[in-house]
Short mmCIF file of C-alpha atoms and ligand atoms in Angstrom, two decimals:
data_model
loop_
_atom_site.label_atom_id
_atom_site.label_comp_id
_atom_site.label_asym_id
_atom_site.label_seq_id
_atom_site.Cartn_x
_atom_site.Cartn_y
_atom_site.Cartn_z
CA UNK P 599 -234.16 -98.48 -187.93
CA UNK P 600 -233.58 -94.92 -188.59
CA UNK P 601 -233.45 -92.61 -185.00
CA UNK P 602 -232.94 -96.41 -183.64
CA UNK P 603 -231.38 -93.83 -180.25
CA UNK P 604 -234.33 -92.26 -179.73
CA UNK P 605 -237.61 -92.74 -177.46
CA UNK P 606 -239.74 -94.05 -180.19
CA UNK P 607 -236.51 -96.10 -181.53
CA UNK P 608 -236.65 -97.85 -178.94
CA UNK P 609 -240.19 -98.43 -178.83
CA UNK P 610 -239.56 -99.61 -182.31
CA UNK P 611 -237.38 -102.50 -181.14
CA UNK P 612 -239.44 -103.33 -178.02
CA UNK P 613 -242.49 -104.10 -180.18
CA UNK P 614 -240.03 -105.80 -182.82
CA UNK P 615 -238.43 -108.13 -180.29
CA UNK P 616 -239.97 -111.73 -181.73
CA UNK P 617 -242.04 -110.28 -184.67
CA UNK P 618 -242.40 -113.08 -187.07
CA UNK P 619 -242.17 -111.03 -190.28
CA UNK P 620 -239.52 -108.86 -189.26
CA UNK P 621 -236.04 -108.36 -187.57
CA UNK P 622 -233.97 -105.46 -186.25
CA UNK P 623 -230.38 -105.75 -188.72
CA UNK P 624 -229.63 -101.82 -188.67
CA UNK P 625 -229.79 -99.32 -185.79
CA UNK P 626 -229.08 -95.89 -187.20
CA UNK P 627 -228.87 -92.59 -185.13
CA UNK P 628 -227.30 -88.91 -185.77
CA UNK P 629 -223.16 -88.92 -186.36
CA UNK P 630 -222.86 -88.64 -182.53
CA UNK P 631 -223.91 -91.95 -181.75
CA UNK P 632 -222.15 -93.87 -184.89
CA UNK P 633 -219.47 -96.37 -184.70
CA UNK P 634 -220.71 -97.42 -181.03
CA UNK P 635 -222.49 -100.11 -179.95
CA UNK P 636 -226.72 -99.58 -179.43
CA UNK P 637 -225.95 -100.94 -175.77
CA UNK P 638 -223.39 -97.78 -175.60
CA UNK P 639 -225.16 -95.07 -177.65
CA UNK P 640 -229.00 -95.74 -176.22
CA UNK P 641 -229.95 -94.65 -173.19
CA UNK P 642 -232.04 -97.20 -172.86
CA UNK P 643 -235.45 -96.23 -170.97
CA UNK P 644 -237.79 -99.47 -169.91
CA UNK P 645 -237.59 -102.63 -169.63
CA UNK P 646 -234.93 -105.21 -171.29
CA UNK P 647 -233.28 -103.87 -173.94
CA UNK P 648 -233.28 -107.11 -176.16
CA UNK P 649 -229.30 -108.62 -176.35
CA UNK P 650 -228.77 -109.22 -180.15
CA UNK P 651 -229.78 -105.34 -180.78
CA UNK P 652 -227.34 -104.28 -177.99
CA UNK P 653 -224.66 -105.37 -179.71
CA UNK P 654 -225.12 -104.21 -183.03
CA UNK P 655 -222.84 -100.93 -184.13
CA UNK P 656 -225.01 -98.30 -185.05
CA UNK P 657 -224.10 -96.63 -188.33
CA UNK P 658 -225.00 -93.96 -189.92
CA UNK P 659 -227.80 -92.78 -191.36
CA UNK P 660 -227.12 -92.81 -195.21
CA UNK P 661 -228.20 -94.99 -197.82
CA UNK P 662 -225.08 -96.88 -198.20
CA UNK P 663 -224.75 -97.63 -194.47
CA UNK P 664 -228.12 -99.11 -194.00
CA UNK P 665 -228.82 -101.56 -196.47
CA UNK P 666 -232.22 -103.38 -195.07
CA UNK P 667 -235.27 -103.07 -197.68
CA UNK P 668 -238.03 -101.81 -195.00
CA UNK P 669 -236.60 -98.82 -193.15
CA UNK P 670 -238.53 -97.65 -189.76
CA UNK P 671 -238.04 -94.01 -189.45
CA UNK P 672 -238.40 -92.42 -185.56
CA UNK P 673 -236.00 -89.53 -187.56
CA UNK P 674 -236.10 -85.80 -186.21
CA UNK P 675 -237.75 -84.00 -188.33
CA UNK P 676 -235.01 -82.24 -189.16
CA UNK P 677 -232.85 -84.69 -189.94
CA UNK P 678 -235.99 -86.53 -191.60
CA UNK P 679 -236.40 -84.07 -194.49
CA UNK P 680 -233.75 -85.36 -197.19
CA UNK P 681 -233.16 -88.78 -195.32
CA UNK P 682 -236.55 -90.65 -196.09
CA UNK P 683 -237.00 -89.73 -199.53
CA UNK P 684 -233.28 -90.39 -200.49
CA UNK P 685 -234.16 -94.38 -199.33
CA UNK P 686 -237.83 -94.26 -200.69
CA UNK P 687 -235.34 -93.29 -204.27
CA UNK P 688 -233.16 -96.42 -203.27
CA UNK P 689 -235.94 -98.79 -203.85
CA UNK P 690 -236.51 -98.93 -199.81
CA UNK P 691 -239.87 -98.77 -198.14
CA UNK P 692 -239.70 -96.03 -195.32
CA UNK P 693 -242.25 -96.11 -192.54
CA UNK P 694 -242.16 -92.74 -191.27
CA UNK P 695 -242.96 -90.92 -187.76
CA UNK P 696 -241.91 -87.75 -189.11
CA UNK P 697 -244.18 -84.75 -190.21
CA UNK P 698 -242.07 -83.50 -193.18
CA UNK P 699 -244.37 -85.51 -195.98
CA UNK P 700 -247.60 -86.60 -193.64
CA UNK P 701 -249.93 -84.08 -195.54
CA UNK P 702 -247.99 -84.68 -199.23
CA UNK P 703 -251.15 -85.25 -201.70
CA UNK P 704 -249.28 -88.61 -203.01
CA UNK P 705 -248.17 -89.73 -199.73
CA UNK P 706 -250.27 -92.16 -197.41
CA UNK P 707 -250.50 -90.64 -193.82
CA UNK P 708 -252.07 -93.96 -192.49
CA UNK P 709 -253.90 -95.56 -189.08
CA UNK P 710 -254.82 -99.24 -190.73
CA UNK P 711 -257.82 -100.20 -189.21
CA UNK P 712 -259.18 -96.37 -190.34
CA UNK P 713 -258.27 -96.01 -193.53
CA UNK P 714 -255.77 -98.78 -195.07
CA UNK P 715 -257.28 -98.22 -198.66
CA UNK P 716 -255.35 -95.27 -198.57
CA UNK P 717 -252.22 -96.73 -198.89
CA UNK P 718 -253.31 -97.43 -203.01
CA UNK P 719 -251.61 -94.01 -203.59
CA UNK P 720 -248.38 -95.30 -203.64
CA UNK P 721 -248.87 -96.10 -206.99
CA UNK P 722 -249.75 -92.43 -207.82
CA UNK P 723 -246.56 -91.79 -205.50
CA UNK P 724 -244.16 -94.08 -207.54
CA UNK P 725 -245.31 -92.29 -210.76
CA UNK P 726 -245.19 -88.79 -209.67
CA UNK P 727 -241.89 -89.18 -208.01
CA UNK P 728 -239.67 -91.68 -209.83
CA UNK P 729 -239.04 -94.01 -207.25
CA UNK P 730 -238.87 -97.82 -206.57
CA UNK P 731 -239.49 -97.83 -202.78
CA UNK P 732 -242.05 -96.07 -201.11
CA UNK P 733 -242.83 -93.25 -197.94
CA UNK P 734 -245.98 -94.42 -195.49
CA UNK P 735 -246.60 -91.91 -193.03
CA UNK P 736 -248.39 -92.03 -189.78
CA UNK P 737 -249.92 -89.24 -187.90
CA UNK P 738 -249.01 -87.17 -184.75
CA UNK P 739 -249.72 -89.41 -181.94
CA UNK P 740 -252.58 -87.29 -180.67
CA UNK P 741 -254.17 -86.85 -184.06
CA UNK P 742 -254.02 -90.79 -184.14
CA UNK P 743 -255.94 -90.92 -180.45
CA UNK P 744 -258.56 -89.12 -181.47
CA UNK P 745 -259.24 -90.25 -185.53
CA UNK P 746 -259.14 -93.32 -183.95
CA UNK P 747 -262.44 -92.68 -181.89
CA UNK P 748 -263.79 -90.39 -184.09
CA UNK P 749 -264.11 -92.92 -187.27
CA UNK P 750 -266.73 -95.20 -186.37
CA UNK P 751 -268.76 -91.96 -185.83
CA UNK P 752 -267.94 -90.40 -188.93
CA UNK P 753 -268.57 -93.49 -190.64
CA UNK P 754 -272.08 -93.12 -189.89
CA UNK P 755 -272.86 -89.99 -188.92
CA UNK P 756 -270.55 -87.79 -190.44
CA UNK P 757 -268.51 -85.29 -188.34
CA UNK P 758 -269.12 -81.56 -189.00
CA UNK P 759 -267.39 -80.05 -186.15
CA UNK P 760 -264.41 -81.06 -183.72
CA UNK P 761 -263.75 -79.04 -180.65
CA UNK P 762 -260.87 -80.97 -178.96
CA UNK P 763 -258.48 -80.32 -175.94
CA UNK P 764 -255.22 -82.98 -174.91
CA UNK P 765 -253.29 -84.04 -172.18
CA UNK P 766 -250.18 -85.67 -173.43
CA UNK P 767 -247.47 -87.44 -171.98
CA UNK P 768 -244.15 -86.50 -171.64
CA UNK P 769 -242.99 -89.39 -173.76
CA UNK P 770 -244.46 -87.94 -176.58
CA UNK P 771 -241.35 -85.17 -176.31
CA UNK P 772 -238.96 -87.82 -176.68
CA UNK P 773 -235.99 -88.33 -174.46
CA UNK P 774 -234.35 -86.70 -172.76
CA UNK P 775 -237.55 -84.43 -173.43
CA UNK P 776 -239.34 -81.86 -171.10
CA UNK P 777 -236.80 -81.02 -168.14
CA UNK P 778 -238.23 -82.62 -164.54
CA UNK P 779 -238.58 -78.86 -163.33
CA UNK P 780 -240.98 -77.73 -165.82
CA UNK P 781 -243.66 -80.92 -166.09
CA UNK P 782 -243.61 -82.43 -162.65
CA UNK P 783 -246.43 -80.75 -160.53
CA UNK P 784 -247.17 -78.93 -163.46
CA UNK P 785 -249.17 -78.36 -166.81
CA UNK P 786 -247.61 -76.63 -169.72
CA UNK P 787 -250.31 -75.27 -172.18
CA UNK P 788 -248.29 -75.43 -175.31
CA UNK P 789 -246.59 -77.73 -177.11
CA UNK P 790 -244.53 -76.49 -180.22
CA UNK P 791 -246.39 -77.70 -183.32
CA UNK P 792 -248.94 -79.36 -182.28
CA UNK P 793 -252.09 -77.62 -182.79
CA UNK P 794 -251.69 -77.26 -186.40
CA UNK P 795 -251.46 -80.79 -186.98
CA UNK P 796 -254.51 -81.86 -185.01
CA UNK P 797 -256.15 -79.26 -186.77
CA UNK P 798 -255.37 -81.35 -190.33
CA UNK P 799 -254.06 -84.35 -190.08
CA UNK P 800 -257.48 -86.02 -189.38
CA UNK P 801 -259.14 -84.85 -192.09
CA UNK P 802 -256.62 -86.35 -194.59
CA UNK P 803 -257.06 -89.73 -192.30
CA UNK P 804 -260.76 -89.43 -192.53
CA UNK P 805 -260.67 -88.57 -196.21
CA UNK P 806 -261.57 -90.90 -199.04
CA UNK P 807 -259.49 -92.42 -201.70
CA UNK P 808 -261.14 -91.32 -205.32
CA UNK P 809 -258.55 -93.97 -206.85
CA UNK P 810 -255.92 -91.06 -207.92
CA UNK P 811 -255.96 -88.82 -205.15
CA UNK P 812 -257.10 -88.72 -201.32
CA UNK P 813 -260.11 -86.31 -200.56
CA UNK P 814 -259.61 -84.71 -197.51
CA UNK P 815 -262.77 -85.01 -195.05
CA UNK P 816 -264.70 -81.59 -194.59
CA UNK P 817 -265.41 -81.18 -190.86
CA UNK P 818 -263.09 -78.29 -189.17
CA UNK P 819 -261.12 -78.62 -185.85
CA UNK P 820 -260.05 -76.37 -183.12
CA UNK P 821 -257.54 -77.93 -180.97
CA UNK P 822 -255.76 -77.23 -177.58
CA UNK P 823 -252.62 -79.17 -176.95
CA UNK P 824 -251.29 -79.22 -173.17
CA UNK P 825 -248.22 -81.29 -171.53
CA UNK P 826 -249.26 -83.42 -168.08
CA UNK P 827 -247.29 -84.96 -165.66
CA UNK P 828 -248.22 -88.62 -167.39
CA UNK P 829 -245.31 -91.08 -168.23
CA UNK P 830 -247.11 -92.36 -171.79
CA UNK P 831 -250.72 -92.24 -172.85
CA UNK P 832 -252.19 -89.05 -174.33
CA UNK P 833 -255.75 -88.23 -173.43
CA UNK P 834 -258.19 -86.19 -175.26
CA UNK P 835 -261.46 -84.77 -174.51
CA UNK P 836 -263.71 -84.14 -177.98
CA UNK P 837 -266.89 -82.18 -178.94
CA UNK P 838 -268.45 -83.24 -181.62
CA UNK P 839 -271.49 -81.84 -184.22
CA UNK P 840 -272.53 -84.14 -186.58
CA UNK P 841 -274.33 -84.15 -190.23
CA UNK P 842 -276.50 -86.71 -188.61
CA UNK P 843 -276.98 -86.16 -184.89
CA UNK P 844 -276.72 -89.28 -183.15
CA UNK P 845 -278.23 -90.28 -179.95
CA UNK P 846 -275.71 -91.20 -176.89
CA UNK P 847 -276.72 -95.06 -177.21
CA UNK P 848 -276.11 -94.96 -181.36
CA UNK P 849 -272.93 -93.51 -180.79
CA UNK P 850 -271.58 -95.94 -178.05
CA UNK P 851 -273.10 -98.83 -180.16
CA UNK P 852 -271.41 -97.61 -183.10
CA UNK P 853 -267.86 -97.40 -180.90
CA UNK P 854 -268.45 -100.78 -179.89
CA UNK P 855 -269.13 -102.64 -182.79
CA UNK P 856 -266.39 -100.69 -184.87
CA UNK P 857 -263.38 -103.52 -186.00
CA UNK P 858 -262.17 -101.10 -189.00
CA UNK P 859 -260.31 -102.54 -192.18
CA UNK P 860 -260.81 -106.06 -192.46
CA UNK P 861 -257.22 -106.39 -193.94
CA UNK P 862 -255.70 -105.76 -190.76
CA UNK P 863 -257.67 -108.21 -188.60
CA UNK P 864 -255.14 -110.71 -186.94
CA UNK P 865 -252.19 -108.97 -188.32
CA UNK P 866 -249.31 -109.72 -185.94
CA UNK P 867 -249.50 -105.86 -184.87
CA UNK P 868 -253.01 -105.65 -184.79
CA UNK P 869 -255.24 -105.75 -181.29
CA UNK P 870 -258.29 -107.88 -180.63
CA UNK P 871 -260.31 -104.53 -180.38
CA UNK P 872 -258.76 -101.37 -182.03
CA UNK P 873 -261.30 -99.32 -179.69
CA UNK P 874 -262.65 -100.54 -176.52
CA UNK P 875 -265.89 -98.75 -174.64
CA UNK P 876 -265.85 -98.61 -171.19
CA UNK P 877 -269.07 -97.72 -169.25
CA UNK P 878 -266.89 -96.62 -165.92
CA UNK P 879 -267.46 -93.08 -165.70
CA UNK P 880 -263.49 -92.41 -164.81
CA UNK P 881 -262.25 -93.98 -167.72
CA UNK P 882 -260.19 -93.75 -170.17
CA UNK P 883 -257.27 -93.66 -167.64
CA UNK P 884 -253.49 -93.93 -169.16
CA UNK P 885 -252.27 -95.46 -166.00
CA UNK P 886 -255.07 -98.14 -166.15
CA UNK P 887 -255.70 -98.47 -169.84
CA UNK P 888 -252.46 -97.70 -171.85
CA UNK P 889 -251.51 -100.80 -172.37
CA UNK P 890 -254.63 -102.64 -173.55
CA UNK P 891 -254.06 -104.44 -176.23
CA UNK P 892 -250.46 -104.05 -176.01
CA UNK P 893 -250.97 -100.43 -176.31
CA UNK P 894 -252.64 -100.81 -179.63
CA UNK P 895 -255.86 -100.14 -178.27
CA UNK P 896 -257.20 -96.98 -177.92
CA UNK P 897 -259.56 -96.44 -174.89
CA UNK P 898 -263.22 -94.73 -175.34
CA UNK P 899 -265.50 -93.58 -172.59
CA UNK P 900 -267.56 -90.83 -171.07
CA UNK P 901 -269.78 -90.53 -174.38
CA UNK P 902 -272.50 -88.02 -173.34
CA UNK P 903 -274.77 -85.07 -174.77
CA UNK P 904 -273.40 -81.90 -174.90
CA UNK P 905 -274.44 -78.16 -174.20
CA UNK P 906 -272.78 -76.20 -177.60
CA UNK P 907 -272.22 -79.04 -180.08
CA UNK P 908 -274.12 -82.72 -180.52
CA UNK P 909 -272.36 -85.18 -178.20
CA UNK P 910 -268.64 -85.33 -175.66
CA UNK P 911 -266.33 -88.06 -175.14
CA UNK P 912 -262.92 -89.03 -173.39
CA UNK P 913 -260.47 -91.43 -176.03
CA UNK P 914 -256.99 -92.10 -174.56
CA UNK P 915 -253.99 -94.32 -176.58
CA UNK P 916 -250.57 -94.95 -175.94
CA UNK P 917 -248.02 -92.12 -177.74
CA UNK P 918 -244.90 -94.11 -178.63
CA UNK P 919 -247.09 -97.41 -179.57
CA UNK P 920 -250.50 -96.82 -181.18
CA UNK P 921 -249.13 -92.86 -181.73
CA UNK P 922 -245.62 -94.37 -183.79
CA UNK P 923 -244.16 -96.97 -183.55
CA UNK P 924 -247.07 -100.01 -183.08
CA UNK P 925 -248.45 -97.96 -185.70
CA UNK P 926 -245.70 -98.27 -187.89
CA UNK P 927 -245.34 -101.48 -187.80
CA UNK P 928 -248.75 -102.16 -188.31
CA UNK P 929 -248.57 -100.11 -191.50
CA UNK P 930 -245.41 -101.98 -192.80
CA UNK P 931 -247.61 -105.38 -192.12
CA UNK P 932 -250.02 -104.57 -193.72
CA UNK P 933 -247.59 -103.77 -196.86
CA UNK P 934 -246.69 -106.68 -196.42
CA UNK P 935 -250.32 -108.58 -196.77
CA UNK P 936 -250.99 -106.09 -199.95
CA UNK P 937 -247.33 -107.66 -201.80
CA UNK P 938 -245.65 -103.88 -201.72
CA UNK P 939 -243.16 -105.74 -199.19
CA UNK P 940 -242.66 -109.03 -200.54
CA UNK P 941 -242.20 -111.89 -197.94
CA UNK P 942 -238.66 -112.50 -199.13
CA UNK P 943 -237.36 -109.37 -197.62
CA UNK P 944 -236.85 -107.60 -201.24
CA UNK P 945 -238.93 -104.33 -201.48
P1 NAP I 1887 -235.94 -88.40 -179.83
O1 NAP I 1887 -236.08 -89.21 -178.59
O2 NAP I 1887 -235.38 -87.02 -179.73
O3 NAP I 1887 -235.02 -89.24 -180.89
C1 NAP I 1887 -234.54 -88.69 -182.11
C2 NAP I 1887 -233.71 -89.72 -182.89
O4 NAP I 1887 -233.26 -89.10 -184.11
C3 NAP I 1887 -232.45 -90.19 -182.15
O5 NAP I 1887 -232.18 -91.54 -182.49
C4 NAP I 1887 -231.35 -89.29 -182.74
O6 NAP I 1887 -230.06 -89.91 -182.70
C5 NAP I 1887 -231.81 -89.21 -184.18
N1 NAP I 1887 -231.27 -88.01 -184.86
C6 NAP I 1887 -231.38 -86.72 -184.47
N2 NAP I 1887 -230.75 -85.92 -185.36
C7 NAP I 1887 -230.24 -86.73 -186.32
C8 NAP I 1887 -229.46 -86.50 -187.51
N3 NAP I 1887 -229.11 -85.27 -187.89
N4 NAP I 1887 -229.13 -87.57 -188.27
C9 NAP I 1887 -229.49 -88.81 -187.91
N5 NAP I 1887 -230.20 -89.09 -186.78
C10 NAP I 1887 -230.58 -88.06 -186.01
O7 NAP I 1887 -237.33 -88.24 -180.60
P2 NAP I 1887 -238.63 -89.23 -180.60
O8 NAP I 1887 -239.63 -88.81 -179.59
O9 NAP I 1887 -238.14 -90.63 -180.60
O10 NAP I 1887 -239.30 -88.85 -181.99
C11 NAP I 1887 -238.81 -89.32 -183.25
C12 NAP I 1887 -239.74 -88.88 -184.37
O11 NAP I 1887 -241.03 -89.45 -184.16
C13 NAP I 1887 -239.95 -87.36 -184.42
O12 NAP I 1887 -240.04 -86.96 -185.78
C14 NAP I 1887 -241.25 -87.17 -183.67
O13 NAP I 1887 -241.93 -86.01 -184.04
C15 NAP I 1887 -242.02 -88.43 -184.10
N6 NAP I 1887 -243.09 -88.89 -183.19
C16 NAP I 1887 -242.87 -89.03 -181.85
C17 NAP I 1887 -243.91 -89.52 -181.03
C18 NAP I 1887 -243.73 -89.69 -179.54
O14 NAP I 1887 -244.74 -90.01 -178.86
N7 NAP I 1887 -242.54 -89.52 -178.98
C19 NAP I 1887 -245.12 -89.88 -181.60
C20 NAP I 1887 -245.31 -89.75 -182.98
C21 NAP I 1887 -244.28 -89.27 -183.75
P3 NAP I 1887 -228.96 -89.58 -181.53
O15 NAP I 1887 -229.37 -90.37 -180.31
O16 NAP I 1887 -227.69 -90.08 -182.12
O17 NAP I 1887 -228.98 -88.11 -181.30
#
């Protein structure tokens, strides 16, 4: 675990604690935290922070410190830049949160249940690039909250035009992240960044794999990105005009009967229901619904006709698990079912 310190880190080993497939050997964080223990370095946030990670001494992170073939990165993106592709050249698989390669034509920025197939690239990506292991990206966490709902609809209607507005968590700023005095009572209509990658990321996610390169979709987005007062969970409200102009009760049907990639269904990672409808018409709520699914689930309501474009809705997910690390993992499982990880532990 790359950024092991960090708040996605440590979402990383919450959702690791007891996976079957894999196990925490390596915590890695920036030269400040080295040489101590994770119990000593981490300020740990929630819940139990699980003992056999506690003690482990958390090195560096270079590729002759960490030796583990599948390498979760919650990296900076700073510190991200030369660190993931000097392991990807190692032979290592890196699972990366960072945005340095997300939008690289060889490199797979990938949700599963959306678009899996894209993860075929990496042959293109081994090719072009020389190396043995691998970079899988996944998206910003609000790009993945919203892809998310929008799929099943673009699936069969085809999006044309995205007018979308978030509320995100303060967790999705990392720790020790926005200071108290500027988010509590507050909204803060600007978050560094952001904007620009909801405004491509989900076209690359949405795109289609010719069988040597990804095609980005075609459908344009306008985004607002503000910071709430919310702990995790980040809301956003779309407008959507289709190709195909769907009715309100297509639209819902087509959000309720969506399951997405077959490869990922019962994946250890993977939720029951990657979307979930609700008919309530206050819902999505992050502090009722973030943790459906064990966060994996990202919550869809509110679908209803709209005044400018064809149709509105409300889809809400949980930043640190669905948005990174959940997603991660997912990703890397999903290696694993395709043979780029083999089951031995050997990339
Ligand atoms: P964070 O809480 O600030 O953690 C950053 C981690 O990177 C810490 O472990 C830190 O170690 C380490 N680090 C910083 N500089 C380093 C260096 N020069 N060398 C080695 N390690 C270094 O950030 P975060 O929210 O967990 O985000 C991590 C990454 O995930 C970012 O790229 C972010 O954009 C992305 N992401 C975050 C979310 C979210 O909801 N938070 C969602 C999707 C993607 P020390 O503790 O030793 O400083």
């Amino acid at each position: 675990m790359l950024g092991a310190t960090g708040a996605v880190g440590q979402t990383f080993i919450r959702c690791l604690a007891g996976h079957p497939w894999f196990r925490v050997a390596e915590v890695a964080a920036s030269e400040r935290s080295a040489g101590k223990s994770y119990a000593e370095a981490t300020r740990w946030i929630e819940g139990e922070l699980p003992a056999d990670v506690a003690a482990l001494t958390v090195t560096p992170c270079d590729t002759g410190s960490v030796r583990s073939p599948v390498v979760f990165s919650a990296l900076d993106a700073a510190a991200a830049a030369d660190l993931e592709p000097a392991f990807a050249h190692e032979g290592r698989v890196v699972l990366s949160n960072a945005k340095n390669y997300r939008m690289e034509p060889d490199v797979p920025l990938v949700i599963p249940e959306v678009n899996a197939g894209h993860l075929a690239i990496l042959e293109v990506q081994r090719r072009n690039r020389g190396w043995s292991g691998a970079i899988v990206t996944n998206a910003n966490c609000a790009s993945t909250t919203a892809a998310v709902a929008m799929a099943p609809l673009h699936e069969r209607f085809g999006i044309r035009t995205v007018f979308i507005s978030t509320m995100q968590a303060v967790s999705g700023a990392g720790y020790p992240g926005v200071p108290s005095l500027d988010i509590l009572g507050n909204v803060i209509p600007y978050i560094k960044d952001e904007e620009p990658k909801i405004e491509t990321e989900m076209q690359k996610m949405l795109g289609r794999f010719t069988g040597s390169a990804i095609e980005h979709a075609s459908f344009v987005v306008s985004a607002h990105a503000n910071r709430v007062p919310v702990e995790h969970g980040h809301t956003t409200c779309l407008t959507l005009g289709f190709e195909r102009k769907p009715t309100v009760e297509e639209a819902i049907e087509a959000l309720r009967e969506w399951k997405g990639e077959a490869i990922v269904r019962g994946l250890p990672s993977a939720p029951a229901m990657p979307i979930r409808y609700r008919d309530e018409p206050d819902r999505p709520q992050p502090r009722r619904d973030v943790m459906d699914g064990r966060g994996m689930t990202t919550t869809v309501g509110r679908v209803r006709a709209d005044n400018i474009l064809d149709l509105r809705l409300v889809a809400m997910s949980h930043n640190t698990i669905r948005g990174a690390a959940g997603g991660s993992i997912l990703n890397a499982e999903v290696l694993v079912q395709t043979g780029v990880i083999a089951r031995s532990g050997a990339a």
